[in-house]
């Protein structure tokens, strides 16, 4: 990546934490805010940011506990939403388009429902999962869910050290077989740091996984109903087979229900008053890795029609 093409690194005060972000340029353009997913960083959304930096002033954040942002140790969904609210209040002075992946999608969608006058448009890339995992209508089922969350919160967490950059690249390539090798190496370089006992570790705080215990599906979907901006939900056709089923830890599964049922997916999306849905073939959960050009085409088409 040439120096002239490198976005600026900025720091934004977001209340009790400082968030780091990649700033892609012209502040005189309308704003696009980009949010990444769990265990990731702003650089993973670089292909999206670059596709729109001639049309928007793109600001791509490292969420708390990720990348160069503060790692405060507290990682509920409410913490992430509060950070976004504070960051937008200080950094953005118009109605932004928000493009968000996975965890970032949950954060952006809840924000859009709680503060519906702010977003101009919302793009959720694999941002409406995970599934509820079980029927929580009975006291027994609710207790099962809470016990599973306690198992997750009580489990010791630490990064497994990586021997070197080549090991980090190999890990990314194994997890994301469609990711271009050059991109995998770049993400390994910017996404790791020296480990406390030698080798390398990923830059995200492993405790960020705790956000899963803070999801209240009923409440979030109630908030989604208050959203007024147009919403585009983009999913990868292979997501449930190649990502969630293989990666959700046994303690979080509660009962064998990892694939989101079509009825649940439809009900989730129906909570948004103004929503379009697109499913991309040959893409898993990391759509920006698997089908970057097609993803950007779909986003551009939506924005051309709805803004």
Short mmCIF file of C-alpha atoms in Angstrom, two decimals:
data_model
loop_
_atom_site.label_atom_id
_atom_site.label_comp_id
_atom_site.label_asym_id
_atom_site.label_seq_id
_atom_site.Cartn_x
_atom_site.Cartn_y
_atom_site.Cartn_z
CA UNK A 1 0.00 0.00 0.00
CA UNK A 2 1.52 3.28 -1.09
CA UNK A 3 1.92 6.01 1.52
CA UNK A 4 -0.19 8.38 -0.57
CA UNK A 5 -3.06 5.93 -0.37
CA UNK A 6 -2.84 5.37 3.38
CA UNK A 7 -5.71 6.86 5.41
CA UNK A 8 -4.90 9.09 8.37
CA UNK A 9 -4.99 7.60 11.85
CA UNK A 10 -7.09 9.77 14.19
CA UNK A 11 -8.11 9.50 17.83
CA UNK A 12 -11.64 10.34 18.92
CA UNK A 13 -12.73 10.97 22.50
CA UNK A 14 -15.83 8.83 23.07
CA UNK A 15 -16.64 9.61 26.68
CA UNK A 16 -14.64 7.33 28.99
CA UNK A 17 -12.67 5.71 26.17
CA UNK A 18 -10.59 6.88 23.26
CA UNK A 19 -11.37 5.31 19.91
CA UNK A 20 -8.87 5.09 17.11
CA UNK A 21 -10.10 5.43 13.54
CA UNK A 22 -8.92 5.49 9.95
CA UNK A 23 -9.88 8.76 8.28
CA UNK A 24 -10.17 8.48 4.49
CA UNK A 25 -10.17 12.07 3.55
CA UNK A 26 -12.31 14.96 2.50
CA UNK A 27 -14.28 16.45 5.44
CA UNK A 28 -16.35 18.54 3.01
CA UNK A 29 -18.12 15.42 1.73
CA UNK A 30 -21.07 13.74 3.47
CA UNK A 31 -19.97 11.33 6.19
CA UNK A 32 -19.85 7.55 6.02
CA UNK A 33 -19.06 5.72 9.26
CA UNK A 34 -17.74 2.17 8.98
CA UNK A 35 -17.71 -0.39 11.81
CA UNK A 36 -16.03 -3.79 11.83
CA UNK A 37 -16.95 -7.04 13.57
CA UNK A 38 -15.81 -8.97 16.62
CA UNK A 39 -12.10 -9.82 16.93
CA UNK A 40 -11.37 -7.58 13.98
CA UNK A 41 -10.22 -4.03 13.27
CA UNK A 42 -10.92 -1.10 10.98
CA UNK A 43 -8.40 -2.28 8.39
CA UNK A 44 -10.59 -5.31 7.60
CA UNK A 45 -13.18 -2.92 6.15
CA UNK A 46 -10.62 -1.05 4.04
CA UNK A 47 -12.00 -2.33 0.71
CA UNK A 48 -15.39 -0.85 1.59
CA UNK A 49 -13.95 2.45 2.78
CA UNK A 50 -11.87 2.93 -0.37
CA UNK A 51 -14.80 2.16 -2.65
CA UNK A 52 -16.68 5.18 -1.29
CA UNK A 53 -13.98 7.68 -0.29
CA UNK A 54 -14.57 9.73 -3.46
CA UNK A 55 -18.22 10.18 -2.49
CA UNK A 56 -18.07 10.32 1.30
CA UNK A 57 -15.80 11.40 4.09
CA UNK A 58 -15.23 7.87 5.37
CA UNK A 59 -14.30 7.31 9.02
CA UNK A 60 -13.67 3.66 9.93
CA UNK A 61 -13.45 3.01 13.66
CA UNK A 62 -11.64 0.44 15.75
CA UNK A 63 -14.31 -0.55 18.27
CA UNK A 64 -13.39 -0.51 21.96
CA UNK A 65 -11.19 -3.48 22.78
CA UNK A 66 -10.01 -3.76 19.17
CA UNK A 67 -7.07 -2.48 17.16
CA UNK A 68 -5.60 0.79 18.42
CA UNK A 69 -8.64 1.82 20.51
CA UNK A 70 -8.68 1.61 24.30
CA UNK A 71 -9.14 -1.84 25.85
CA UNK A 72 -11.17 -1.01 28.98
CA UNK A 73 -12.30 -4.58 29.76
CA UNK A 74 -16.04 -3.77 29.68
CA UNK A 75 -17.74 -5.02 26.52
CA UNK A 76 -21.51 -5.07 26.66
CA UNK A 77 -23.58 -4.05 23.66
CA UNK A 78 -24.56 -0.91 25.56
CA UNK A 79 -20.90 0.06 25.95
CA UNK A 80 -20.34 -0.20 22.20
CA UNK A 81 -23.48 1.83 21.44
CA UNK A 82 -22.50 4.50 23.94
CA UNK A 83 -19.10 4.78 22.28
CA UNK A 84 -20.71 5.24 18.87
CA UNK A 85 -23.08 7.87 20.19
CA UNK A 86 -20.24 9.82 21.83
CA UNK A 87 -17.95 9.50 18.83
CA UNK A 88 -20.59 10.72 16.38
CA UNK A 89 -21.50 13.63 18.65
CA UNK A 90 -17.92 14.87 18.66
CA UNK A 91 -16.69 13.86 15.21
CA UNK A 92 -19.67 13.90 12.82
CA UNK A 93 -21.75 16.98 12.11
CA UNK A 94 -24.22 15.66 9.56
CA UNK A 95 -26.43 12.63 9.10
CA UNK A 96 -23.98 9.82 8.35
CA UNK A 97 -24.42 6.71 6.29
CA UNK A 98 -23.37 3.81 8.52
CA UNK A 99 -21.92 0.63 7.03
CA UNK A 100 -21.32 -2.04 9.64
CA UNK A 101 -20.29 -5.68 9.75
CA UNK A 102 -21.32 -8.37 12.28
CA UNK A 103 -20.88 -6.98 15.83
CA UNK A 104 -20.60 -3.52 14.29
CA UNK A 105 -23.97 -4.15 12.67
CA UNK A 106 -25.58 -4.90 16.00
CA UNK A 107 -24.10 -1.72 17.43
CA UNK A 108 -25.23 0.40 14.47
CA UNK A 109 -28.72 -1.10 14.32
CA UNK A 110 -29.38 -0.55 18.02
CA UNK A 111 -28.03 2.98 17.73
CA UNK A 112 -30.29 3.68 14.74
CA UNK A 113 -33.32 2.54 16.71
CA UNK A 114 -32.46 4.53 19.82
CA UNK A 115 -31.43 7.69 17.91
CA UNK A 116 -33.46 7.41 14.71
CA UNK A 117 -32.96 11.01 13.61
CA UNK A 118 -29.21 10.59 13.16
CA UNK A 119 -28.41 7.96 10.48
CA UNK A 120 -29.12 8.84 6.87
CA UNK A 121 -28.95 5.20 5.80
CA UNK A 122 -27.82 1.95 7.38
CA UNK A 123 -26.05 -0.99 5.72
CA UNK A 124 -25.82 -4.16 7.81
CA UNK A 125 -23.34 -6.68 6.45
CA UNK A 126 -24.04 -9.96 8.27
CA UNK A 127 -25.26 -7.74 11.11
CA UNK A 128 -28.61 -9.25 12.15
CA UNK A 129 -27.37 -12.50 13.74
CA UNK A 130 -26.56 -14.49 15.76
CA UNK A 131 -29.69 -16.62 16.23
CA UNK A 132 -31.55 -16.48 19.53
CA UNK A 133 -30.30 -20.08 20.04
CA UNK A 134 -33.32 -21.31 21.94
CA UNK A 135 -36.89 -20.61 22.76
CA UNK A 136 -36.76 -18.41 25.87
CA UNK A 137 -40.47 -18.34 26.53
CA UNK A 138 -40.24 -20.70 29.52
CA UNK A 139 -38.44 -20.10 32.83
CA UNK A 140 -36.40 -23.25 32.27
CA UNK A 141 -35.20 -22.07 28.86
CA UNK A 142 -34.31 -18.63 30.21
CA UNK A 143 -32.32 -20.24 33.03
CA UNK A 144 -30.51 -22.42 30.47
CA UNK A 145 -29.53 -19.32 28.54
CA UNK A 146 -28.29 -17.45 31.60
CA UNK A 147 -26.24 -20.46 32.71
CA UNK A 148 -24.68 -20.68 29.25
CA UNK A 149 -23.80 -16.98 29.39
CA UNK A 150 -22.24 -17.46 32.82
CA UNK A 151 -20.16 -20.33 31.45
CA UNK A 152 -18.86 -18.01 28.73
CA UNK A 153 -18.17 -15.13 31.13
CA UNK A 154 -16.45 -17.42 33.62
CA UNK A 155 -14.14 -19.13 31.14
CA UNK A 156 -10.47 -18.06 31.28
CA UNK A 157 -9.43 -16.19 28.18
CA UNK A 158 -6.02 -15.52 26.71
CA UNK A 159 -4.62 -15.27 23.23
CA UNK A 160 -2.72 -18.29 21.98
CA UNK A 161 0.68 -16.92 20.94
CA UNK A 162 1.57 -16.98 17.27
CA UNK A 163 5.17 -17.84 16.43
CA UNK A 164 5.56 -15.13 13.82
CA UNK A 165 3.81 -13.25 11.03
CA UNK A 166 3.79 -16.33 8.82
CA UNK A 167 1.83 -18.17 11.50
CA UNK A 168 -0.65 -15.30 11.69
CA UNK A 169 -1.04 -15.32 7.90
CA UNK A 170 -1.63 -19.06 7.96
CA UNK A 171 -4.30 -18.65 10.65
CA UNK A 172 -6.12 -16.03 8.58
CA UNK A 173 -5.84 -18.11 5.40
CA UNK A 174 -7.27 -21.17 7.15
CA UNK A 175 -10.20 -19.20 8.57
CA UNK A 176 -10.85 -17.22 5.38
CA UNK A 177 -9.87 -19.32 2.35
CA UNK A 178 -11.23 -16.74 -0.12
CA UNK A 179 -9.12 -13.92 1.33
CA UNK A 180 -6.41 -12.77 -1.10
CA UNK A 181 -2.96 -13.85 0.18
CA UNK A 182 -1.52 -10.33 0.00
CA UNK A 183 -4.46 -9.01 1.97
CA UNK A 184 -4.07 -11.78 4.55
CA UNK A 185 -0.44 -10.81 5.09
CA UNK A 186 -1.29 -7.12 5.42
CA UNK A 187 -4.05 -7.85 7.96
CA UNK A 188 -1.70 -10.10 9.89
CA UNK A 189 0.89 -7.32 10.05
CA UNK A 190 -1.52 -4.59 11.20
CA UNK A 191 -3.61 -6.90 13.37
CA UNK A 192 -0.93 -8.36 15.65
CA UNK A 193 1.44 -7.09 18.33
CA UNK A 194 4.27 -8.60 20.40
CA UNK A 195 2.95 -11.04 22.99
CA UNK A 196 3.82 -10.80 26.70
CA UNK A 197 5.65 -14.13 26.55
CA UNK A 198 7.17 -13.79 23.09
CA UNK A 199 5.78 -14.31 19.63
CA UNK A 200 2.73 -12.36 18.49
CA UNK A 201 -0.88 -12.01 19.63
CA UNK A 202 -3.90 -10.46 17.94
CA UNK A 203 -4.64 -6.85 18.87
CA UNK A 204 -8.19 -7.41 20.10
CA UNK A 205 -8.93 -8.02 23.77
CA UNK A 206 -10.18 -11.63 24.09
CA UNK A 207 -12.76 -10.43 26.62
CA UNK A 208 -14.60 -8.60 23.84
CA UNK A 209 -16.39 -11.93 23.35
CA UNK A 210 -18.37 -11.05 26.49
CA UNK A 211 -20.70 -8.89 24.41
CA UNK A 212 -22.57 -12.07 23.43
CA UNK A 213 -23.88 -12.36 26.99
CA UNK A 214 -25.45 -8.88 26.76
CA UNK A 215 -27.74 -9.53 23.79
CA UNK A 216 -31.43 -9.13 24.53
CA UNK A 217 -33.02 -10.16 21.24
CA UNK A 218 -36.50 -8.91 22.12
CA UNK A 219 -35.28 -5.50 23.22
CA UNK A 220 -33.00 -4.97 20.24
CA UNK A 221 -35.74 -5.91 17.78
CA UNK A 222 -38.13 -3.53 19.56
CA UNK A 223 -35.55 -0.79 19.04
CA UNK A 224 -35.12 -1.74 15.38
CA UNK A 225 -38.82 -0.98 14.85
CA UNK A 226 -38.13 2.67 15.67
CA UNK A 227 -35.58 3.02 12.85
CA UNK A 228 -36.64 5.56 10.22
CA UNK A 229 -33.75 5.51 7.74
CA UNK A 230 -33.59 3.02 4.85
CA UNK A 231 -31.76 -0.19 5.77
CA UNK A 232 -29.92 -2.67 3.57
CA UNK A 233 -29.20 -6.12 5.04
CA UNK A 234 -26.51 -8.05 3.19
CA UNK A 235 -25.83 -11.70 3.99
CA UNK A 236 -23.42 -14.33 2.76
CA UNK A 237 -25.16 -17.39 1.37
CA UNK A 238 -22.60 -19.68 3.00
CA UNK A 239 -22.44 -17.91 6.35
CA UNK A 240 -24.26 -20.39 8.56
CA UNK A 241 -22.43 -23.39 7.11
CA UNK A 242 -18.91 -21.98 6.95
CA UNK A 243 -18.84 -19.65 9.94
CA UNK A 244 -21.33 -19.87 12.78
CA UNK A 245 -21.80 -23.64 12.95
CA UNK A 246 -18.06 -24.23 13.11
CA UNK A 247 -17.10 -21.36 15.42
CA UNK A 248 -19.73 -20.84 18.11
CA UNK A 249 -18.23 -22.42 21.26
CA UNK A 250 -20.10 -25.36 22.83
CA UNK A 251 -20.78 -23.38 26.01
CA UNK A 252 -22.69 -20.79 23.98
CA UNK A 253 -24.73 -23.27 21.98
CA UNK A 254 -27.04 -24.29 24.86
CA UNK A 255 -29.03 -26.52 22.56
CA UNK A 256 -28.15 -27.71 19.06
CA UNK A 257 -29.49 -24.70 17.21
CA UNK A 258 -26.80 -22.68 15.48
CA UNK A 259 -28.27 -22.24 12.02
CA UNK A 260 -30.79 -19.42 12.08
CA UNK A 261 -34.16 -20.69 10.94
CA UNK A 262 -35.59 -18.87 7.89
CA UNK A 263 -38.61 -17.79 9.92
CA UNK A 264 -36.40 -16.21 12.58
CA UNK A 265 -34.31 -14.43 9.97
CA UNK A 266 -37.43 -13.05 8.24
CA UNK A 267 -38.90 -11.94 11.55
CA UNK A 268 -35.70 -10.13 12.50
CA UNK A 269 -35.52 -8.20 9.25
CA UNK A 270 -39.24 -7.41 9.36
CA UNK A 271 -38.59 -5.41 12.53
CA UNK A 272 -37.07 -2.65 10.38
CA UNK A 273 -39.81 -0.46 8.83
CA UNK A 274 -37.85 0.22 5.61
CA UNK A 275 -35.49 -2.61 4.69
CA UNK A 276 -34.08 -4.34 1.64
CA UNK A 277 -32.28 -7.69 1.71
CA UNK A 278 -29.55 -9.05 -0.56
CA UNK A 279 -27.84 -12.42 -0.26
CA UNK A 280 -24.46 -12.82 -1.97
CA UNK A 281 -23.48 -16.20 -3.39
CA UNK A 282 -20.05 -17.67 -2.69
CA UNK A 283 -19.68 -15.59 0.46
CA UNK A 284 -19.55 -16.52 4.10
CA UNK A 285 -19.73 -14.32 7.17
CA UNK A 286 -16.76 -12.21 6.05
CA UNK A 287 -18.43 -10.90 2.93
CA UNK A 288 -15.85 -8.12 2.55
CA UNK A 289 -13.16 -10.80 2.24
CA UNK A 290 -15.06 -13.25 0.04
CA UNK A 291 -16.83 -10.95 -2.43
CA UNK A 292 -15.42 -7.42 -1.97
CA UNK A 293 -16.27 -6.07 -5.43
CA UNK A 294 -19.81 -7.47 -5.43
CA UNK A 295 -20.39 -6.19 -1.89
CA UNK A 296 -19.43 -2.67 -2.90
CA UNK A 297 -21.62 -2.84 -6.02
CA UNK A 298 -24.64 -3.79 -3.90
CA UNK A 299 -23.98 -1.00 -1.40
CA UNK A 300 -23.50 1.55 -4.19
CA UNK A 301 -26.73 0.54 -5.89
CA UNK A 302 -28.64 0.91 -2.62
CA UNK A 303 -27.17 4.33 -1.89
CA UNK A 304 -27.77 5.54 -5.46
CA UNK A 305 -31.43 4.66 -5.18
CA UNK A 306 -32.19 5.66 -1.61
CA UNK A 307 -30.19 8.81 -0.90
#
